[in-house]
Coordinates of N, CA and C in Angstrom, one line a residue:
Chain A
X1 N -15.7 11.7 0.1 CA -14.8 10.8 0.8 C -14.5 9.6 -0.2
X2 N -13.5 8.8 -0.1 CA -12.5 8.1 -0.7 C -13.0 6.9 0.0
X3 N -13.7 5.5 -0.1 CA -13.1 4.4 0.2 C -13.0 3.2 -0.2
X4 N -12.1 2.2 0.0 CA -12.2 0.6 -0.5 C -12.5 -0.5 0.3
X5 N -13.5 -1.0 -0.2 CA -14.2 -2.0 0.9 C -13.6 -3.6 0.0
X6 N -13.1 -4.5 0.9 CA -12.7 -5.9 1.0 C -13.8 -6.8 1.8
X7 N -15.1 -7.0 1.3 CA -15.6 -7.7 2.5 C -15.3 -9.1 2.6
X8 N -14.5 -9.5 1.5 CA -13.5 -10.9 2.2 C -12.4 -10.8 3.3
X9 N -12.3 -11.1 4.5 CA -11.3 -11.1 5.1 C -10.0 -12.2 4.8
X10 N -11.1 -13.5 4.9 CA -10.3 -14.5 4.7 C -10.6 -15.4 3.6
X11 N -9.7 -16.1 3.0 CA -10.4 -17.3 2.0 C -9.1 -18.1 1.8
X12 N -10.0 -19.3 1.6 CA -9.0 -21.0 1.9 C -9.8 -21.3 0.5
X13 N -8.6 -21.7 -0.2 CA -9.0 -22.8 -1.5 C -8.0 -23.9 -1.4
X14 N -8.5 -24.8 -2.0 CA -7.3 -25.9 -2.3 C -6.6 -25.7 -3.9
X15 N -5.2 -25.6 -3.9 CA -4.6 -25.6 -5.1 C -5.2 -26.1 -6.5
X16 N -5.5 -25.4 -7.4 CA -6.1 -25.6 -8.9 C -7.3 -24.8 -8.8
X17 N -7.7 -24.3 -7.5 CA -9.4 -23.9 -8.1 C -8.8 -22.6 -8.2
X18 N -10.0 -21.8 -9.0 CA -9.9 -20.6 -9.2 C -10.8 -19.8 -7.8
X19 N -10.3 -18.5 -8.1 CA -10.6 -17.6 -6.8 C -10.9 -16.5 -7.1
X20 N -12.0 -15.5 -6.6 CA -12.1 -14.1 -7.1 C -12.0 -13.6 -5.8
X21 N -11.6 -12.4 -5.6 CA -11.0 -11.8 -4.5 C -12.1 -10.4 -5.2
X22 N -12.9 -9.0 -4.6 CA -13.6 -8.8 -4.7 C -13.1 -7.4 -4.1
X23 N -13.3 -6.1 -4.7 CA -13.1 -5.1 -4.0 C -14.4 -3.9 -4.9
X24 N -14.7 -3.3 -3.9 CA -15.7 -2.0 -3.7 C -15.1 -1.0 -4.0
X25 N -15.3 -0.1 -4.6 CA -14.9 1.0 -4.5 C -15.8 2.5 -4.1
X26 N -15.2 3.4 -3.4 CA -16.1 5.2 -3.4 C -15.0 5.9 -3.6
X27 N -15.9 6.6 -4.6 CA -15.0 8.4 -4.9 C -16.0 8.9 -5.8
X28 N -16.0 10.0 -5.3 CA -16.6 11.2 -6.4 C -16.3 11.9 -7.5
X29 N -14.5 11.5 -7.4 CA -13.5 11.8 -8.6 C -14.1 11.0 -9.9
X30 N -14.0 12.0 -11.0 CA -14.2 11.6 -11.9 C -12.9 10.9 -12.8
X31 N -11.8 11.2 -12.3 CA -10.5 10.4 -12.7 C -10.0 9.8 -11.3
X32 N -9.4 8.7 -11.6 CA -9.1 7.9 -10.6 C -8.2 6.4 -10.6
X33 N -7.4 6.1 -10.2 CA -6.8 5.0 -10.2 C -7.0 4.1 -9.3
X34 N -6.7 2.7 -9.9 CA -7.2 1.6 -8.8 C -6.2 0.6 -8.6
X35 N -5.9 -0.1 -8.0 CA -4.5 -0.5 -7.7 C -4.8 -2.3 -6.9
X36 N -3.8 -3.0 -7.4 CA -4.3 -4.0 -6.4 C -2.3 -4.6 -6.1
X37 N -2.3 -5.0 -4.8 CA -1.6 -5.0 -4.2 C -1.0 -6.1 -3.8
X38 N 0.2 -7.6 -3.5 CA 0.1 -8.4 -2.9 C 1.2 -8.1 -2.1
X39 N 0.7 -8.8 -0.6 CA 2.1 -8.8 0.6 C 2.0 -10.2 0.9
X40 N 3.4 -11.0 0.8 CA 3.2 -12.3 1.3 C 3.5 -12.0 2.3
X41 N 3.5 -13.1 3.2 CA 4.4 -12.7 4.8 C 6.0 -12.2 5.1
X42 N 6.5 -12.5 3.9 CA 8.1 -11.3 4.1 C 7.3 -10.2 4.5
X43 N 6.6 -9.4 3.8 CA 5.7 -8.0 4.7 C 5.9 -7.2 3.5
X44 N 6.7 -7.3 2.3 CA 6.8 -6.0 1.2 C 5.4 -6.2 0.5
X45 N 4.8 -4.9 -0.1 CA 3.9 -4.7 -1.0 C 4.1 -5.0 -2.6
X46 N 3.6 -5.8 -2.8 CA 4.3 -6.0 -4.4 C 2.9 -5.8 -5.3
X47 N 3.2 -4.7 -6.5 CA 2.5 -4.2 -7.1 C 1.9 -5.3 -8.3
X48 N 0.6 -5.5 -8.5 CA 0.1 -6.3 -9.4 C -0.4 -5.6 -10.4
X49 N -1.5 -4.2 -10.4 CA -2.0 -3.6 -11.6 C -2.2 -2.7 -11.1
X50 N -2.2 -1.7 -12.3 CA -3.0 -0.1 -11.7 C -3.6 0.1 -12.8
X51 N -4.7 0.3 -12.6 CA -6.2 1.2 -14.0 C -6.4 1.9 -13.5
X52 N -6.7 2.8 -14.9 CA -7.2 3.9 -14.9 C -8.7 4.0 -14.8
X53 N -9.4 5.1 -14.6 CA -11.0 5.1 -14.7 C -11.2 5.4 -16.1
X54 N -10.7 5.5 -17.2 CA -11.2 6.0 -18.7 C -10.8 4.5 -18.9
X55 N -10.4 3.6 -18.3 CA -10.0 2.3 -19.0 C -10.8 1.1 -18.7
X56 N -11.9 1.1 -19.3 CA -12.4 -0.1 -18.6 C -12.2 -1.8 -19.1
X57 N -11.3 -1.6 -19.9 CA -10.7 -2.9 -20.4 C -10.6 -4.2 -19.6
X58 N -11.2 -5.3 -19.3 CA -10.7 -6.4 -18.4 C -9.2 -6.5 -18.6
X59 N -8.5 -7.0 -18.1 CA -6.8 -7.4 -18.1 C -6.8 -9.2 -17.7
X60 N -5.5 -9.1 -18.7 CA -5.4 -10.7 -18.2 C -3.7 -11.3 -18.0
X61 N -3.4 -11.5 -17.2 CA -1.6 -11.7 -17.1 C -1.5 -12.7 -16.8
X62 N -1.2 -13.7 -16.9 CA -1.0 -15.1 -17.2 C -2.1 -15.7 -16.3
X63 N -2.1 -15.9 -15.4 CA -3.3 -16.7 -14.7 C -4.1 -15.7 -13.7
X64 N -3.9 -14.5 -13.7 CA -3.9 -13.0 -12.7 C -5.2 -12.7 -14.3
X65 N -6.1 -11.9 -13.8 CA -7.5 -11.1 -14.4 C -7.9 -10.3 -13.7
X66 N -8.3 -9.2 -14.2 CA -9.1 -8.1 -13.4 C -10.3 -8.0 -14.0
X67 N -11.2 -7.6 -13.4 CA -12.5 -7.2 -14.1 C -13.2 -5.9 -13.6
X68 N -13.1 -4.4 -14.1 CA -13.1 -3.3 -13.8 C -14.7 -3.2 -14.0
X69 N -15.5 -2.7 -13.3 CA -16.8 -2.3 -13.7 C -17.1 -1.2 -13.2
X70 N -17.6 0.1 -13.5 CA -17.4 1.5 -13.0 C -19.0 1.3 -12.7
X71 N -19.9 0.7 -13.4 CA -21.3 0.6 -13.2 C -21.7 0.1 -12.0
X72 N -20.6 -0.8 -11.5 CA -20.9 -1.2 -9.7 C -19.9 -0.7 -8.8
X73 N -19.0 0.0 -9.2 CA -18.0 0.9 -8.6 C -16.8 -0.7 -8.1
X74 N -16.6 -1.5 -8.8 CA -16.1 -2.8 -8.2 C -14.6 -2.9 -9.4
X75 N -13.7 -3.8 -8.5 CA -12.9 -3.9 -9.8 C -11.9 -5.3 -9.0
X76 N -12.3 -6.2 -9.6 CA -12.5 -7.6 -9.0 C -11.3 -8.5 -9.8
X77 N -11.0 -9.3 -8.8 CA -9.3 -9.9 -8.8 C -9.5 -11.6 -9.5
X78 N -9.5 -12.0 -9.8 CA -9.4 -13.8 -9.9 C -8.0 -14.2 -10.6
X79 N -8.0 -15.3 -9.5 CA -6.4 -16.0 -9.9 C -7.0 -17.4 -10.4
X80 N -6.0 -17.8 -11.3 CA -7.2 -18.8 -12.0 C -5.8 -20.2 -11.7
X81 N -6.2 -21.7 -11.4 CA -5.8 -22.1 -11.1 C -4.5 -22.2 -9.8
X82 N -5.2 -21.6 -9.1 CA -4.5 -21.0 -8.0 C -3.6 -22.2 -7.3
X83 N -2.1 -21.1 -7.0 CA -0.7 -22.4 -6.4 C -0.6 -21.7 -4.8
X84 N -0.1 -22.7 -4.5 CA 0.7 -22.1 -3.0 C 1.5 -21.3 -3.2
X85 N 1.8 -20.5 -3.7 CA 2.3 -19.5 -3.8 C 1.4 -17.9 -3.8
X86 N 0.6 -18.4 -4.1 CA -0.2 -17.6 -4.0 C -0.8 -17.0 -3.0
X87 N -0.6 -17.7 -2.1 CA -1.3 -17.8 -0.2 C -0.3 -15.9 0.2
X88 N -1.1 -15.3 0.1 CA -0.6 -13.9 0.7 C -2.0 -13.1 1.0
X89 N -1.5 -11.5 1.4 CA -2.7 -10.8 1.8 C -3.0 -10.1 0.5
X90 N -4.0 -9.9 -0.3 CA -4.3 -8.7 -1.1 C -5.2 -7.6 -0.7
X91 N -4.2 -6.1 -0.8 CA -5.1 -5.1 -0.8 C -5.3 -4.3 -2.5
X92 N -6.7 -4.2 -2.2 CA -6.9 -3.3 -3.4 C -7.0 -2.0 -3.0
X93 N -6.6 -0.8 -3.7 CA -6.1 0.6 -3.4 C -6.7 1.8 -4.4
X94 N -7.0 2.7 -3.9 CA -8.1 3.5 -4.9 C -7.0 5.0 -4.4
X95 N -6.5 5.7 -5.6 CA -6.1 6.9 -5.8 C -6.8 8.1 -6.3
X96 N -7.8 8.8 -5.7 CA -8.4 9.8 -7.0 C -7.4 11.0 -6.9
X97 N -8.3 11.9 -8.0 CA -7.3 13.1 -8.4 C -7.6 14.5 -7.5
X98 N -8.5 13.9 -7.0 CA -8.6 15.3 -5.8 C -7.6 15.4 -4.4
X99 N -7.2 13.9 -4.3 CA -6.3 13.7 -3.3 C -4.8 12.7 -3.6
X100 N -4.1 12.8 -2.8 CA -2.7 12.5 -2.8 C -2.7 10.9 -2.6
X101 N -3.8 11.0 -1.6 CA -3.7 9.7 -0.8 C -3.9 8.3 -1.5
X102 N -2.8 7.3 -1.5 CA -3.5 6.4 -1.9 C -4.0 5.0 -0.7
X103 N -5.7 5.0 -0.9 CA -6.6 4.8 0.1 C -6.5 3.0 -0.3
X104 N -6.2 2.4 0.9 CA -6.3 0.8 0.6 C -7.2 0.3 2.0
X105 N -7.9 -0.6 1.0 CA -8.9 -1.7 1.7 C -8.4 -2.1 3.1
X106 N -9.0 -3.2 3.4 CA -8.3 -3.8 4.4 C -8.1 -5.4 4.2
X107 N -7.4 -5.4 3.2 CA -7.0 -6.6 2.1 C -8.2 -8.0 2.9
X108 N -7.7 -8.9 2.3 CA -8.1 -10.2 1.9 C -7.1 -11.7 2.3
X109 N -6.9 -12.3 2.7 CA -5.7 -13.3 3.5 C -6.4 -14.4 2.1
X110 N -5.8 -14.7 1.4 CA -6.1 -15.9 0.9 C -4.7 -17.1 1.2
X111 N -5.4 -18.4 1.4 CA -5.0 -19.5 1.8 C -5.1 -20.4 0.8
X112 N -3.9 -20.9 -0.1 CA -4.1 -22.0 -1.1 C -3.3 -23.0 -0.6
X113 N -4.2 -24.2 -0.2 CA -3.9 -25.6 0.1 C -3.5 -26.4 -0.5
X114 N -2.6 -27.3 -0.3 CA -2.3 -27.7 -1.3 C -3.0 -29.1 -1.2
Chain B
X1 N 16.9 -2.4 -11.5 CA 16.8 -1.1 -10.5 C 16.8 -1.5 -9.5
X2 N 17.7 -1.2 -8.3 CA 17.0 -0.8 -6.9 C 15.8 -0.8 -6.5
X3 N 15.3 -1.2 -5.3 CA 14.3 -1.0 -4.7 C 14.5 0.0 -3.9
X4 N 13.1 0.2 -3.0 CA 13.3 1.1 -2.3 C 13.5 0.1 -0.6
X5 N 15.1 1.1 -0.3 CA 15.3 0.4 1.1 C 14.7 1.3 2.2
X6 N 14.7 0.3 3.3 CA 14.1 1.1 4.6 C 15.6 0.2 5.5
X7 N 15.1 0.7 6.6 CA 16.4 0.3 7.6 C 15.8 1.0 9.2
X8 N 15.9 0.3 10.4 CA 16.2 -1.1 10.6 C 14.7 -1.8 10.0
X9 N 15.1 -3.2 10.0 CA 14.0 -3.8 9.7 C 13.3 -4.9 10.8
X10 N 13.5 -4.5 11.9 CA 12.7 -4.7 13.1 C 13.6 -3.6 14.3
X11 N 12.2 -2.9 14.8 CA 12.7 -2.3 16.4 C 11.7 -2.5 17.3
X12 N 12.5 -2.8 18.8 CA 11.5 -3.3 19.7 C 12.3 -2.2 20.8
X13 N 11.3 -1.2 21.2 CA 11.3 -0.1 22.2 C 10.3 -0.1 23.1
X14 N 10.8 0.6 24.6 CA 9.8 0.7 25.7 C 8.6 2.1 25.1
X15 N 7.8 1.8 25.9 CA 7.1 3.1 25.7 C 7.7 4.2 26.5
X16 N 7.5 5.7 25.7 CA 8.0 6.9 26.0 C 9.1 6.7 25.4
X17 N 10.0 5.9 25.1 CA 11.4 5.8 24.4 C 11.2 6.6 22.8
X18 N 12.2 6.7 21.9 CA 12.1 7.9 20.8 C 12.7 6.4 20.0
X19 N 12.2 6.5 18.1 CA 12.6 6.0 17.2 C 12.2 6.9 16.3
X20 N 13.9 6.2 14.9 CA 13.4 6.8 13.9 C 14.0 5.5 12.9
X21 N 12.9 5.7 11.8 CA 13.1 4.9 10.2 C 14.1 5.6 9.3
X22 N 14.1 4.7 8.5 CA 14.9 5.5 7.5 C 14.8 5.0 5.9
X23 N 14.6 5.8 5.0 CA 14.0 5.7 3.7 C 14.4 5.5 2.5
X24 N 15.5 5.1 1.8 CA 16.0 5.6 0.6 C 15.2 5.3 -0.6
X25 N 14.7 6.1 -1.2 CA 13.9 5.8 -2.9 C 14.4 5.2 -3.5
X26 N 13.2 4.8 -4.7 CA 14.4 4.9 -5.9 C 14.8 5.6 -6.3
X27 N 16.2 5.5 -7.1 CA 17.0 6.8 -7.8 C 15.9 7.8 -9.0
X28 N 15.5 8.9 -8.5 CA 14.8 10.1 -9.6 C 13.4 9.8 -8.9
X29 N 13.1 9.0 -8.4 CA 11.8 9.3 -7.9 C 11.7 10.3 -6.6
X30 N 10.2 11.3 -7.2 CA 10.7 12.5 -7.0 C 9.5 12.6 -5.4
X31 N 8.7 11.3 -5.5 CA 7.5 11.2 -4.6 C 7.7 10.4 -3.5
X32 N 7.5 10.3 -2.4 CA 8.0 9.3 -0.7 C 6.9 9.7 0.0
X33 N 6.4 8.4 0.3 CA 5.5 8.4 1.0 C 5.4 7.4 2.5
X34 N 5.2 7.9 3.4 CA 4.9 7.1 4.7 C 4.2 6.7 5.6
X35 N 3.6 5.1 5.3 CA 2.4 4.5 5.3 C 2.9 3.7 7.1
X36 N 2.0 3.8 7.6 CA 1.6 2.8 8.5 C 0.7 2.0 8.8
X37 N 1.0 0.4 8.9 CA 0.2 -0.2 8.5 C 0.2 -1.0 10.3
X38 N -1.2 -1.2 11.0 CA -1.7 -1.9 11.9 C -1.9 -3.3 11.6
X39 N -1.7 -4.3 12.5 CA -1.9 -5.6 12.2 C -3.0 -5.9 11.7
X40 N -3.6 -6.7 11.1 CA -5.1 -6.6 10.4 C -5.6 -6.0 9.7
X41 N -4.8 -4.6 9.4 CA -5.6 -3.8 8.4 C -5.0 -3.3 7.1
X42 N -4.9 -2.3 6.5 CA -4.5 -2.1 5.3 C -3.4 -0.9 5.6
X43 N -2.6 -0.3 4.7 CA -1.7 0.4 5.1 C -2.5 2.2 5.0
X44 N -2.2 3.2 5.7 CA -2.5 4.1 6.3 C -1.4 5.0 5.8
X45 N -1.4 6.3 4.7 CA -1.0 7.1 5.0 C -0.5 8.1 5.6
X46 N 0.7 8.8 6.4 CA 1.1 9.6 7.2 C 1.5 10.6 6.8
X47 N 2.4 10.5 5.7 CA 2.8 11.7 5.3 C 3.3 11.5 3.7
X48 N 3.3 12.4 3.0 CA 3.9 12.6 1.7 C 4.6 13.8 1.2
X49 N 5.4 13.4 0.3 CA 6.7 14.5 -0.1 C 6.8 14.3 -1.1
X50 N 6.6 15.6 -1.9 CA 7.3 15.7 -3.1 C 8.2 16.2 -3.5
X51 N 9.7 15.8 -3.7 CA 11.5 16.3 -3.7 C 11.3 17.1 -2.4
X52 N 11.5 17.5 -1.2 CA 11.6 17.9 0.0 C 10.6 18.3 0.9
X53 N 9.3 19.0 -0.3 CA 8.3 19.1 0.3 C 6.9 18.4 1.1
X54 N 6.6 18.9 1.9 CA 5.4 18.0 1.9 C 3.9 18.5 1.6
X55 N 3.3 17.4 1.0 CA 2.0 17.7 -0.2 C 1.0 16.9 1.0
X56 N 1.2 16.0 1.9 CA 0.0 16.0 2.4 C 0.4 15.3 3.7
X57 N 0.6 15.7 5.2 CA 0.8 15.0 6.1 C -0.5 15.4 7.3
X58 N -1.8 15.5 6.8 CA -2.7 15.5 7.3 C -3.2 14.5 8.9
X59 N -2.7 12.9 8.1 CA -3.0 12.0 9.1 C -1.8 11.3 10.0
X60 N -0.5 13.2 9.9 CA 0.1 12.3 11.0 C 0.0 12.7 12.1
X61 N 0.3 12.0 13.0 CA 0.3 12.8 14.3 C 1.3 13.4 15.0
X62 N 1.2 14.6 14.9 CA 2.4 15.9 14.7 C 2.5 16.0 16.3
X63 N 2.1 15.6 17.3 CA 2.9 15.8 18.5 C 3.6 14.7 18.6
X64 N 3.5 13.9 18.4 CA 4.7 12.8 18.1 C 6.0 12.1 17.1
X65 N 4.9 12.2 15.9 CA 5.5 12.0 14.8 C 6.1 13.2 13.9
X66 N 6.9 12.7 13.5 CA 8.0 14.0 12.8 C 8.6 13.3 11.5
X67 N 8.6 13.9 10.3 CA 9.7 13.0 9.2 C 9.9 14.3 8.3
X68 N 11.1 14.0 7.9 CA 11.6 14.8 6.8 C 12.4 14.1 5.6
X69 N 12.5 15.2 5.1 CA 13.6 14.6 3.5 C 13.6 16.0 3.2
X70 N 15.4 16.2 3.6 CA 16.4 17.4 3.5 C 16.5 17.9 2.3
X71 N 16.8 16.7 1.2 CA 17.7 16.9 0.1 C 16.9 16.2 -0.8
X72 N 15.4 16.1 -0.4 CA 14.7 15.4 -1.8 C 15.1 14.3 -1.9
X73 N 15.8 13.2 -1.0 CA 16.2 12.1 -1.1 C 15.4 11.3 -0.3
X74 N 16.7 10.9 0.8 CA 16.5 10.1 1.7 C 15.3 10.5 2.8
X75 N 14.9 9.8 3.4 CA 13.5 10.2 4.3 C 13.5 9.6 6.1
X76 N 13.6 10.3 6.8 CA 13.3 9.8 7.7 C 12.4 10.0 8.5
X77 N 11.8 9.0 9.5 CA 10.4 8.6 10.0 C 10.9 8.9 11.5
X78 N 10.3 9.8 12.4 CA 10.7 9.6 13.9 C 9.6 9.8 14.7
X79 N 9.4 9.2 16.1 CA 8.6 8.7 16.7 C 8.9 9.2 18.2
X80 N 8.6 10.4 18.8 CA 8.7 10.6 20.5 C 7.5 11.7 20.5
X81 N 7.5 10.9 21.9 CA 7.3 9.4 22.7 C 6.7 8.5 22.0
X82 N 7.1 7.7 21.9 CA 6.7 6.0 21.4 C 5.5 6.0 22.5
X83 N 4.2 5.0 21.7 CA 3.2 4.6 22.6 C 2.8 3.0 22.5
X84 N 2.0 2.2 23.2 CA 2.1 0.8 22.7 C 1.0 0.9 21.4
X85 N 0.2 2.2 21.0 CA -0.4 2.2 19.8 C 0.2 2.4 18.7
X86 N 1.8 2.8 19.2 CA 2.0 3.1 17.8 C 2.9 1.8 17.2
X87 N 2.5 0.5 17.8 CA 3.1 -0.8 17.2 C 2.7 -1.3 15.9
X88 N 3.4 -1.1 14.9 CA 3.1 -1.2 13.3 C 4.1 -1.4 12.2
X89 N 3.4 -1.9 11.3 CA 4.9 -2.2 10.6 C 5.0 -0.4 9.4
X90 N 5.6 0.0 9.5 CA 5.9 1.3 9.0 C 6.7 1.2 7.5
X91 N 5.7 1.2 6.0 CA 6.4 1.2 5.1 C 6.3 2.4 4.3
X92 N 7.7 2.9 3.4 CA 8.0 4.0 2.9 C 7.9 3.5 1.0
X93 N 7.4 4.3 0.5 CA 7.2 4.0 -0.9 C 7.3 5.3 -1.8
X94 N 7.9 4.9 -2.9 CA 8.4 6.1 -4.0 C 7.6 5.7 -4.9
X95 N 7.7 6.8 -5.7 CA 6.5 7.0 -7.3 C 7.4 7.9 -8.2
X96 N 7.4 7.6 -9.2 CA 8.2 8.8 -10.4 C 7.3 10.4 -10.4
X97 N 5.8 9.9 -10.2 CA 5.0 10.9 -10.3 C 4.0 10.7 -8.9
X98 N 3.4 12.0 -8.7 CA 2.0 11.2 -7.6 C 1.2 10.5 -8.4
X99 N 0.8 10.2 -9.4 CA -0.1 9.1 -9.9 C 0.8 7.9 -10.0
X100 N 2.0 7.4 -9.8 CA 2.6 5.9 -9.8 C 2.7 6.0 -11.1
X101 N 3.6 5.0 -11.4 CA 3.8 5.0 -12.7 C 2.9 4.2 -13.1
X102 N 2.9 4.3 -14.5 CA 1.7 3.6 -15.4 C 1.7 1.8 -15.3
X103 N 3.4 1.5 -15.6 CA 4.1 -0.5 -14.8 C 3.9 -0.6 -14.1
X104 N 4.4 0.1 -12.7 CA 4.5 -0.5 -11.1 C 4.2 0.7 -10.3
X105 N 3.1 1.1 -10.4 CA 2.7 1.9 -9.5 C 3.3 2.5 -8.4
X106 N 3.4 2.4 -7.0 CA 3.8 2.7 -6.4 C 4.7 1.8 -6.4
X107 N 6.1 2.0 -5.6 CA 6.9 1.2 -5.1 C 6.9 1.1 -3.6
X108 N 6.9 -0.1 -3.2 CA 7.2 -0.3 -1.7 C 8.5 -0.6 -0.9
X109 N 8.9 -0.4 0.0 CA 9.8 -0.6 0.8 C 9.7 -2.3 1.5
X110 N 10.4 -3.1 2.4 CA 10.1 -4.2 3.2 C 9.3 -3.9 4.2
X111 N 9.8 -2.4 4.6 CA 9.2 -1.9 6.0 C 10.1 -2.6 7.0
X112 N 9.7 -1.5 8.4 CA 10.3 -1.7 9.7 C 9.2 -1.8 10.7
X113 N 9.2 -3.4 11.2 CA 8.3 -3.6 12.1 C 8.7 -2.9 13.5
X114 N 7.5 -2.2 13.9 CA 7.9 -1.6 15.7 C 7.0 -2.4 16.6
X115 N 7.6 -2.9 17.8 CA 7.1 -3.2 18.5 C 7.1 -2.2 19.8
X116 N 6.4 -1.8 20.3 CA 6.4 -0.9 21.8 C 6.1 -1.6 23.1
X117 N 6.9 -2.1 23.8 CA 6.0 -2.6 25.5 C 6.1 -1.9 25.9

């Protein structure tokens, strides 16, 4: 079985701090994709990253970082100097190769204050 | 490029009443998929198509729910009898490949929020 655990539901920062956002992952696939996702309140899914499992590279996109670890099955989000803009839901999203499905968490609500 | 449109982008129906969505991809994407997403939770799989076929509609619910894509294109989502469970925001997403592309993975639609009383 396939799943993505968020056990942040909610989180409030005040603007400038940094923030890790935290996702779990299960599969038994040995190839697999991981995905992380943001929906502000318009409601559309806007695509942030997708890795591979042969890739365990951190990523870094301007103030956006991922940190992939296949050793804890985790692959973990931080926004660094975080704006009000940032204030949306994130789901992280796990695709393996035995199935079609792509399986998402039950995101994260982060709240940046200003 | 184009996004991927959905249309309407809010319906509010009684229960037992019938609806349907509607999906256009991106242009050449050959993958459509139809997620349902509950308030609170993450989005939910229902069905998927690859150019007309379907590759996996396991978690829909076939006495109600129905969707096709004729011509490998456009997609539509239909709903009879409507229930007040099936109040969700209903988004449709295209992929060049089933693995997403390597840039932007899946693409998403706005989605069509349903409401049922």
């Amino acid at each position: 079985a396939q799943k993505v655990t968020q056990a942040q539901t909610e989180i409030s920062v005040v603007e400038k701090e940094d923030v890790t956002l935290d996702c779990v992952y299960e599969t038994r696939d040995t190839t697999y994709y991981l995905f992380w996702y943001k929906q502000p309140p318009s409601g559309e899914l806007v695509f942030l990253i997708r890795r591979n499992s042969f890739d365990e590279q951190n990523e870094i996109s301007g103030r956006y970082s991922w940190n992939f670890q296949k050793s804890t099955s985790s692959f973990n989000f931080t926004i660094t100097a975080s704006q009000v803009v940032d204030s949306a839901v994130y789901f992280c999203a796990l695709r393996g190769d035995s199935s079609y499905k792509l399986i998402f968490g039950s995101g994260t609500r982060l709240l940046v204050r200003p | 490029e184009a996004g991927v449109a959905q249309s309407p982008r809010y319906k509010i129906i009684e229960k037992r009443q019938s609806v349907a969505f509607w999906c256009n991809p991106i242009s050449g994407h050959a993958t459509l998929y139809w997620y349902q997403q509950i308030l609170g939770q993450g989005p939910k799989l229902l069905i998927q198509f690859q150019n007309n076929g379907v590759v996996d509609d396991s978690q829909l619910p076939k006495d109600r729910f129905s969707a096709e894509r004729l011509k490998g294109v456009d997609s539509t989502l239909k709903i009879q009898p409507a229930k007040l469970e099936d109040s969700a925001v209903y988004l449709c997403a295209s992929s060049f490949t089933p693995t997403g592309h390597f840039n932007y993975g899946y693409t998403f639609g706005s989605g069509t929020r349903l409401t049922v009383v």
